[in-house]
Coordinates of C-alpha atoms and ligand atoms in Angstrom, one line a residue:
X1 CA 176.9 -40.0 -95.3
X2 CA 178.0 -42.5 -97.9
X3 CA 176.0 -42.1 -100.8
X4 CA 175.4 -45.0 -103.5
X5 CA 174.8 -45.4 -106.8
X6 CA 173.0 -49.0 -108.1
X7 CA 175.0 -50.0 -111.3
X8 CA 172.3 -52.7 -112.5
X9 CA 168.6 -52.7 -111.9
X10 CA 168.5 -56.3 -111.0
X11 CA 167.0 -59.0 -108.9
X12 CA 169.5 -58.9 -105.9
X13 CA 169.6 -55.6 -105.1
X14 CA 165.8 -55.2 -105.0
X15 CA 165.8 -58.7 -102.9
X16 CA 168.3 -57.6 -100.3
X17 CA 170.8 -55.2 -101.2
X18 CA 168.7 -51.8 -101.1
X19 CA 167.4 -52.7 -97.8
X20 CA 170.7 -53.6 -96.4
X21 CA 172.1 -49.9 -97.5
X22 CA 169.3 -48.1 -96.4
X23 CA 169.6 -50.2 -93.0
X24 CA 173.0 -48.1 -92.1
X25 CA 173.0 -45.1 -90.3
X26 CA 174.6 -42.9 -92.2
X27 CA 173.6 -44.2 -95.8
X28 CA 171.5 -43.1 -99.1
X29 CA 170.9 -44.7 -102.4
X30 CA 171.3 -41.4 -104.5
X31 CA 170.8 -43.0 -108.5
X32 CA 170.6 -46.4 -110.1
X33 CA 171.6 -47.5 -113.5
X34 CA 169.7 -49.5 -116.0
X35 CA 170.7 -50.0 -119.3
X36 CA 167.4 -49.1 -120.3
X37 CA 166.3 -45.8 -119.5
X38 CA 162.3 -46.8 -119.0
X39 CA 163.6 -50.0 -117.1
X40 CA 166.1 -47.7 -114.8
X41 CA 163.2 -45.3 -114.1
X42 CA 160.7 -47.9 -113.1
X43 CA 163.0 -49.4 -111.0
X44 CA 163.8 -46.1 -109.3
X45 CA 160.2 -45.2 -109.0
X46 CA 159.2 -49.1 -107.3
X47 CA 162.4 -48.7 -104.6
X48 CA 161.8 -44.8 -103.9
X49 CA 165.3 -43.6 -105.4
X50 CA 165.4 -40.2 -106.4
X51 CA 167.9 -40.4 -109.6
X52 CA 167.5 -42.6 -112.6
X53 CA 170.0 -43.2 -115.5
X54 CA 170.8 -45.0 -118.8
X55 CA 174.6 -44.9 -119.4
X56 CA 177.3 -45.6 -116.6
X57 CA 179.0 -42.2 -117.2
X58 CA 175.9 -40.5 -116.1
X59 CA 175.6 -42.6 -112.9
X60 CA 179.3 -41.8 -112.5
X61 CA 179.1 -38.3 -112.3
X62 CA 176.1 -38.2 -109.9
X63 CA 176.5 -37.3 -106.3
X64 CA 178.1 -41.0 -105.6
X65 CA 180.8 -42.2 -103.6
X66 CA 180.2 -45.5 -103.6
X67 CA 179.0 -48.2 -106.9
X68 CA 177.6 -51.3 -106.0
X69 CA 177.7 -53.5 -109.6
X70 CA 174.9 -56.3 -109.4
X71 CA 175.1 -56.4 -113.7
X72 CA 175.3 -59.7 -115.5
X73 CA 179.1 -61.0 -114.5
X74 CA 180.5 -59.8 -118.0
X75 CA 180.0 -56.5 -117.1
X76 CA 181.9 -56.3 -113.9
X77 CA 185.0 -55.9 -115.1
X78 CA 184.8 -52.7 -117.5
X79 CA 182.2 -50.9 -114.6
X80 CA 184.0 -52.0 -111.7
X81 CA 187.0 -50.2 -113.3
X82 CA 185.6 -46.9 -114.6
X83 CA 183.9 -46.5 -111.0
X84 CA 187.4 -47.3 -109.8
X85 CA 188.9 -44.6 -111.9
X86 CA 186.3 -42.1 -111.3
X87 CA 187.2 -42.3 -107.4
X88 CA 184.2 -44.4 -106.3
X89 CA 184.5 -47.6 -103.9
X90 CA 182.8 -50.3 -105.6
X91 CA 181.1 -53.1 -103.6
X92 CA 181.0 -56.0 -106.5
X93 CA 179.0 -59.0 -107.0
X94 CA 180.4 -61.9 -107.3
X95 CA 182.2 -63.6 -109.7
X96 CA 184.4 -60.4 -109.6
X97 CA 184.7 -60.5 -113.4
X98 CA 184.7 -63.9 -116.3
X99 CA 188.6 -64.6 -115.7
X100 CA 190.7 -64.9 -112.4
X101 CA 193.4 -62.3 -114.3
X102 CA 190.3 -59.8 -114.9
X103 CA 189.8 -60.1 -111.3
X104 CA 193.2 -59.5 -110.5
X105 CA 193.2 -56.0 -112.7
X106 CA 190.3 -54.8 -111.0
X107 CA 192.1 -55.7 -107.1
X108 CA 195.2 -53.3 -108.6
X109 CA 193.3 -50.9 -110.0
X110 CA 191.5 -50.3 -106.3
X111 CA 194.9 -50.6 -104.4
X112 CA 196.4 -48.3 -106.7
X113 CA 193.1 -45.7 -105.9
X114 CA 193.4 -46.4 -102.4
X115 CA 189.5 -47.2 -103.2
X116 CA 187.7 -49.9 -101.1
X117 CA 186.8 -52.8 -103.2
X118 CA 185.1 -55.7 -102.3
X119 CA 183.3 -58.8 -102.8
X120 CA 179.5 -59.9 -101.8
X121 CA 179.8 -63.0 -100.8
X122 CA 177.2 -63.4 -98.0
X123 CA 177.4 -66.5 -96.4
X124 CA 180.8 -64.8 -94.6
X125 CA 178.4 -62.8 -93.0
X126 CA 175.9 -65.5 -91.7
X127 CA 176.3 -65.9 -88.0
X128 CA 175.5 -69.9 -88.8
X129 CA 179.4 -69.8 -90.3
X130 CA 180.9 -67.0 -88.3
X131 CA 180.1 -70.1 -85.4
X132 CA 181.8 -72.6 -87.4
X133 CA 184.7 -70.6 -87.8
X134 CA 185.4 -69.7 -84.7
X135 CA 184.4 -73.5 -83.1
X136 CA 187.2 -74.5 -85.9
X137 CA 189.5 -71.4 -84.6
X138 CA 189.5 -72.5 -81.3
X139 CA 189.8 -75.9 -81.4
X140 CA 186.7 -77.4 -80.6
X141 CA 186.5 -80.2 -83.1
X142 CA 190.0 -80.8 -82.8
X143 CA 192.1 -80.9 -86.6
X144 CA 190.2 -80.7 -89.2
X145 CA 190.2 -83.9 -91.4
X146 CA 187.0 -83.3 -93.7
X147 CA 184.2 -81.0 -95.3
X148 CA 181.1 -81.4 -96.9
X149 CA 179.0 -78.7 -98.7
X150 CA 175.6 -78.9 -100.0
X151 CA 174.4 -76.2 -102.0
X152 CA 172.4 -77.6 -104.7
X153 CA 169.2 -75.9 -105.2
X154 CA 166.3 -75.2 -107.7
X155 CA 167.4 -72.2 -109.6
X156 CA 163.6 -70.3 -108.8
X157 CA 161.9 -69.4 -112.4
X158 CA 162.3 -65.5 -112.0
X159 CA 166.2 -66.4 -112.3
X160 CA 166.3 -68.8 -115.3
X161 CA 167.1 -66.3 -117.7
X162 CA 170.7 -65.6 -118.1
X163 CA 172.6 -67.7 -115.6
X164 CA 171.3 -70.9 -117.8
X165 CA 171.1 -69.4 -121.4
X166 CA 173.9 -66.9 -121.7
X167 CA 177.2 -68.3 -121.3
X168 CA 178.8 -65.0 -122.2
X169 CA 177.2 -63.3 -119.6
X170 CA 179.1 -65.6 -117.5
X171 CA 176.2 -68.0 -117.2
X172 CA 176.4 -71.3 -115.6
X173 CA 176.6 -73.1 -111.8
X174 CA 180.4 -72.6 -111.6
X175 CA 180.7 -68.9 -111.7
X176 CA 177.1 -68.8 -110.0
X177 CA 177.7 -71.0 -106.8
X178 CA 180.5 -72.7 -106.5
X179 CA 182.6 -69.2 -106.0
X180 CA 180.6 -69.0 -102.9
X181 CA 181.2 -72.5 -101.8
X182 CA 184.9 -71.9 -102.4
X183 CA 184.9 -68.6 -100.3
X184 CA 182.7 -69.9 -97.6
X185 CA 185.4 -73.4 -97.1
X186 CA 188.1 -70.7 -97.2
X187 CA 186.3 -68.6 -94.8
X188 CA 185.3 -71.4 -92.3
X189 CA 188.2 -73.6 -92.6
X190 CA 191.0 -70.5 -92.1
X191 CA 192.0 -72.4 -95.3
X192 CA 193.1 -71.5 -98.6
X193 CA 192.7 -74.3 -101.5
X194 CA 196.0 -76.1 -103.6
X195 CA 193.7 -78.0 -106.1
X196 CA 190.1 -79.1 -107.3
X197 CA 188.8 -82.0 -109.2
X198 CA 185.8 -81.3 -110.5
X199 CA 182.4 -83.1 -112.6
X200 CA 179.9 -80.7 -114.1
X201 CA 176.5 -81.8 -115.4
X202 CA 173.5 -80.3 -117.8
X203 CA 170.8 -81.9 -116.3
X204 CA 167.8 -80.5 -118.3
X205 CA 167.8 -77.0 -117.4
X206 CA 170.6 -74.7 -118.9
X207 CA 171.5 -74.6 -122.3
X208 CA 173.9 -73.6 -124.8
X209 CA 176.8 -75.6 -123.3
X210 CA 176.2 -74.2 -119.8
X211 CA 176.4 -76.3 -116.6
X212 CA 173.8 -76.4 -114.0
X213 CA 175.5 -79.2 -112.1
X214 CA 178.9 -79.2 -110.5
X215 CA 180.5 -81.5 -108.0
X216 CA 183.2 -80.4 -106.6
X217 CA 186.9 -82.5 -104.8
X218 CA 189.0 -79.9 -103.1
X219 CA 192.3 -80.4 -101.3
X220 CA 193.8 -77.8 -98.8
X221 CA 197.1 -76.3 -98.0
X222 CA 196.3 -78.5 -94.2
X223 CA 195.9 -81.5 -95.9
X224 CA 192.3 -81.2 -95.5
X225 CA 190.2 -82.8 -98.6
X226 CA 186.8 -81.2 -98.9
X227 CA 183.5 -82.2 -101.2
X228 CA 180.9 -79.0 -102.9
X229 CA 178.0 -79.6 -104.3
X230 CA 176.1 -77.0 -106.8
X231 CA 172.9 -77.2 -108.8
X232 CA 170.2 -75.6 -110.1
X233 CA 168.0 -78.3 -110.4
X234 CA 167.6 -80.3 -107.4
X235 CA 164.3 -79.1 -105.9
X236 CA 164.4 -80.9 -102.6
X237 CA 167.7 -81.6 -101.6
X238 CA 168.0 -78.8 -98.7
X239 CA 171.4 -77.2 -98.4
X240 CA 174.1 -77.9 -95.6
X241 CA 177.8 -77.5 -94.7
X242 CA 180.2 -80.0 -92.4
X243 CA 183.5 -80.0 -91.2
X244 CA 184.4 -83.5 -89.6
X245 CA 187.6 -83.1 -87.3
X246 CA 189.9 -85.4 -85.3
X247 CA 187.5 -84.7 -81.9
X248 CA 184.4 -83.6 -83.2
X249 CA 182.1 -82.6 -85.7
X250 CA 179.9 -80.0 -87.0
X251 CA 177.0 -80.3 -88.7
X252 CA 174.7 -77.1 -90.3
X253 CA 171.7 -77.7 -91.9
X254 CA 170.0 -74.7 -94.2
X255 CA 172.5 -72.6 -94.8
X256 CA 173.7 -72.2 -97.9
X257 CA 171.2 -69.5 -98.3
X258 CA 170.7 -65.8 -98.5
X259 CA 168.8 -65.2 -95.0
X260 CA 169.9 -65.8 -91.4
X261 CA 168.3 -69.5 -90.9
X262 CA 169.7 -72.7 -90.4
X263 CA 171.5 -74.9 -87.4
X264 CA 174.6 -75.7 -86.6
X265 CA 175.3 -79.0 -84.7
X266 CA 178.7 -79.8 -82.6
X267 CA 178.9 -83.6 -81.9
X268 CA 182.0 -84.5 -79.6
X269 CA 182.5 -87.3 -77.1
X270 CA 181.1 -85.2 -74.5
X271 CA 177.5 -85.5 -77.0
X272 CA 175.8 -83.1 -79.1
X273 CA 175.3 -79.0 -78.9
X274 CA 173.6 -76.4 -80.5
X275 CA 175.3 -73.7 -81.5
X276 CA 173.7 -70.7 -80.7
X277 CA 174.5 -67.6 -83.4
X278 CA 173.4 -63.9 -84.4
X279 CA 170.7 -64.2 -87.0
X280 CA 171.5 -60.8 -88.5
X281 CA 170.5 -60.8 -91.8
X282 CA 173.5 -61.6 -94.1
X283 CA 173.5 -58.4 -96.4
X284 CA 173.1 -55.5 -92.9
X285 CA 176.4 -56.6 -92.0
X286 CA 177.9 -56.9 -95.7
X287 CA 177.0 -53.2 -96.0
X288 CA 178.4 -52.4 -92.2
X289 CA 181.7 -54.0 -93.0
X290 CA 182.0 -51.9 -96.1
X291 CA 180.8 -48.6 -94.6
X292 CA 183.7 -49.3 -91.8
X293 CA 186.4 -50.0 -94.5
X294 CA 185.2 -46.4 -96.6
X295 CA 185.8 -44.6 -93.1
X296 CA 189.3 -46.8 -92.6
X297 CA 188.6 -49.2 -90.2
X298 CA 188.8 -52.8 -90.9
X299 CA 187.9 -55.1 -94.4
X300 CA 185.2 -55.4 -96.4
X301 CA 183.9 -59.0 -94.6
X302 CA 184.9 -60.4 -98.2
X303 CA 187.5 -58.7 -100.1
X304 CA 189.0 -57.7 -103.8
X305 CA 191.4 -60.5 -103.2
X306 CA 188.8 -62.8 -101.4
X307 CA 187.0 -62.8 -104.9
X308 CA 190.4 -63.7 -106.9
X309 CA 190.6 -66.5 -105.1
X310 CA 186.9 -67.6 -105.2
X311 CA 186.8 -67.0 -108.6
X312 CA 190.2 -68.7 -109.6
X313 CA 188.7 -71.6 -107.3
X314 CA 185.9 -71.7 -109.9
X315 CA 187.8 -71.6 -113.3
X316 CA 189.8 -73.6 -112.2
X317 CA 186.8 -76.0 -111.3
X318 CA 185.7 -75.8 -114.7
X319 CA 188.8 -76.9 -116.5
X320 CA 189.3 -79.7 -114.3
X321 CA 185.9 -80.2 -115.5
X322 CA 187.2 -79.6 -119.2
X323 CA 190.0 -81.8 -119.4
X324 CA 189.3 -84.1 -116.5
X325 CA 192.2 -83.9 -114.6
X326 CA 193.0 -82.1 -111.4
X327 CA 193.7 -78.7 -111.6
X328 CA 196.0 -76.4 -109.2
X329 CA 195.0 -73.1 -107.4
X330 CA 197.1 -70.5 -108.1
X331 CA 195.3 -67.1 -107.5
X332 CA 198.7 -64.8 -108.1
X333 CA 198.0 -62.6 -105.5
Ligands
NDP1 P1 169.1 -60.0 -112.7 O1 168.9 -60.9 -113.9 O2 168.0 -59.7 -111.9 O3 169.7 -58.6 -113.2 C1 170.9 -58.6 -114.0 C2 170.7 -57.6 -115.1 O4 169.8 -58.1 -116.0 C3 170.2 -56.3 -114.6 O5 171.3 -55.4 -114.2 C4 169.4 -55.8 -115.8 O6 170.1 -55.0 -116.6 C5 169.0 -57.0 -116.5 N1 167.6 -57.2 -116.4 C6 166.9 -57.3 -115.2 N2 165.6 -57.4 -115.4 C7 165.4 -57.4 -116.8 C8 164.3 -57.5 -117.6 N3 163.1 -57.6 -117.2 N4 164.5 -57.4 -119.0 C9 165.8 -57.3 -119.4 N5 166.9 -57.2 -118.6 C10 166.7 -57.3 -117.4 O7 170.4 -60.6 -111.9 P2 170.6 -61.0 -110.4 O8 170.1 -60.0 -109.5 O9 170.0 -62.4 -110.2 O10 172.2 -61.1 -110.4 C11 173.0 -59.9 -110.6 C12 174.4 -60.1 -110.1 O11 174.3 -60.4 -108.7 C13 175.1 -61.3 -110.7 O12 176.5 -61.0 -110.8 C14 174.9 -62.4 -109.7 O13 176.0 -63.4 -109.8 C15 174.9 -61.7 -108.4 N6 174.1 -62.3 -107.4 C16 174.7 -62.4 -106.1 C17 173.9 -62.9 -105.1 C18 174.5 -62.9 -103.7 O14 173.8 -63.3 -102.8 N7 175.8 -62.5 -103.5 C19 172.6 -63.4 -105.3 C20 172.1 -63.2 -106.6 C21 172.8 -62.6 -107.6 P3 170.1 -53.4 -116.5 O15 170.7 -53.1 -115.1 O16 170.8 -52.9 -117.6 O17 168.6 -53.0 -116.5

């Protein structure tokens, strides 16, 4: 049995990420962490878990062997690496930490353990871009030439707090979205970025300095040249993903989301197919990856070093944004 402890009493795990641990066999939730103590006991109370706790050395040295750290992003960092060195795997939300190099500490720090760490970054898992992936992989819209990604949403009003107030706590579209754009091209292209070019936007919603619109132009190591889109404030735009090749293209629709929806269309010479794909839900298989990497078989679906470069991708969005000039990908690795 793995047994987990929550570090964070927040949104996403109540949304998706306690069901998807109790989904697994061979899985508990054993304590969760609040940085309030009547906050972390009414939490534990409303999702059934049997320990509650105030200060991250108590959750530490509970019956854990795995951390999964769904804090405010400033936070990552320093929990991520005393579960690290208190022998826990740690399952992080993304971004991994505020700075690609924090990031980077916290991949060495787990490699050193000979800990599992890794990355959510969900969309990997949706069978919508497993199927791209492998249509990609094996040929079916011949070389890849182009990608579009449209992920600009309406931030819902339960999540304006931090991510458009707070730009210590790591606040803002960049860190919040376009590191999963930037892992999802990775992922579906078999692609790794050189440089981005990048306009952000405060459109009315966040404040203190913080973006909560981001357009994105990324080049890749194939000579692909790909376009992102983020926001928080677009309530009807609907989200999508396309990869445009030398024989065909694909075209998804819905999803750039958090549940197993969506299509994806192949358009060819020969016409236009839908892609059939598993609708698991995005998070079960997350947590089944992970469980398989604890007991030594396989990856986490996104790993330590998928999150460097996601997040590298993303700072180094924002000073292209900064300075206005392109800005290269380097993720050290
Ligand atoms: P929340 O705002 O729900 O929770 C973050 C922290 O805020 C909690 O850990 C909690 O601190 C504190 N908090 C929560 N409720 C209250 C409250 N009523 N009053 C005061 N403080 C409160 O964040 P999210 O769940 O939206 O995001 C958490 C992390 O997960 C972020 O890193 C984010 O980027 C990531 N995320 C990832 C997603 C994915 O699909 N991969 C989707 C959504 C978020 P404490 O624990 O101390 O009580």
């Amino acid at each position: 049995t793995v047994k987990w402890g929550l570090n964070g009493a927040s949104t996403i795990a109540r949304q998706f990420m306690i069901n998807a641990i109790r989904a697994q066999p061979n899985s508990e939730i054993a304590a969760v962490m609040s940085s309030s103590p009547e906050r972390a006991t009414a939490y534990a109370k409303e999702n059934g878990i049997a320990l509650a706790v105030s200060t991250l050395d108590a959750l530490l040295g509970s019956d854990i062997d795995a951390v999964y750290i769904s804090t405010t992003n400033e936070l990552h960092l320093e929990q991520a690496l005393a579960a690290i060195k208190a022998g826990k795997h740690v399952l992080c939300e993304k971004p991994l930490a505020l700075t690609s190099a924090d990031a980077r500490t916290m991949v060495a720090a787990a490699k050193a353990a000979g800990l599992v760490l890794g990355t959510n970054h969900h969309l990997r898992n949706a069978g919508a871009h497993r199927a791209m992936r492998e249509a990609i992989a094996s040929g079916r819209i011949g070389k890849p030439i182009a990608a579009r990604v449209f992920h600009s949403v309406y931030l819902p009003e339960n999540l304006q707090g931090w991510r458009i107030t707070r730009p210590e706590a790591g606040g803002g579209v960049v860190l919040d979205i376009t590191v999963h754009d930037a892992d999802t091209l990775r992922f579906v292209l078999g692609d790794d970025p050189l440089e981005v070019t990048a306009f952000t936007q405060s459109a009315g919603m966040a404040a203190g300095g913080l973006e909560d619109g981001a357009m994105c132009i990324w080049r890749f190591k194939s000579g692909v040249i790909a376009q992102s889109h983020e926001g928080f404030t677009t309530k009807f735009a609907g989200t999508g993903f396309e990869v445009h090749g030398s024989e065909g293209s694909l075209i998804a629709k819905d999803v750039m989301t958090q549940k197993p929806i969506g299509s994806v269309l192949l358009r060819t010479a020969q016409g236009e197919e839908e892609l059939s794909f598993d609708r698991e839900d995005l998070y079960v298989r997350s947590l089944r990856q992970f469980h398989a990497a604890i007991g030594g078989e396989g990856q986490p679906s996104a790993t330590g070093e998928d999150g460097v470069w996601s997040l590298t991708s993303a700072e180094a969005a924002l000073q292209s944004a900064r300075s206005g000039k392109s800005v290269a990908i380097d993720p050290n690795l």
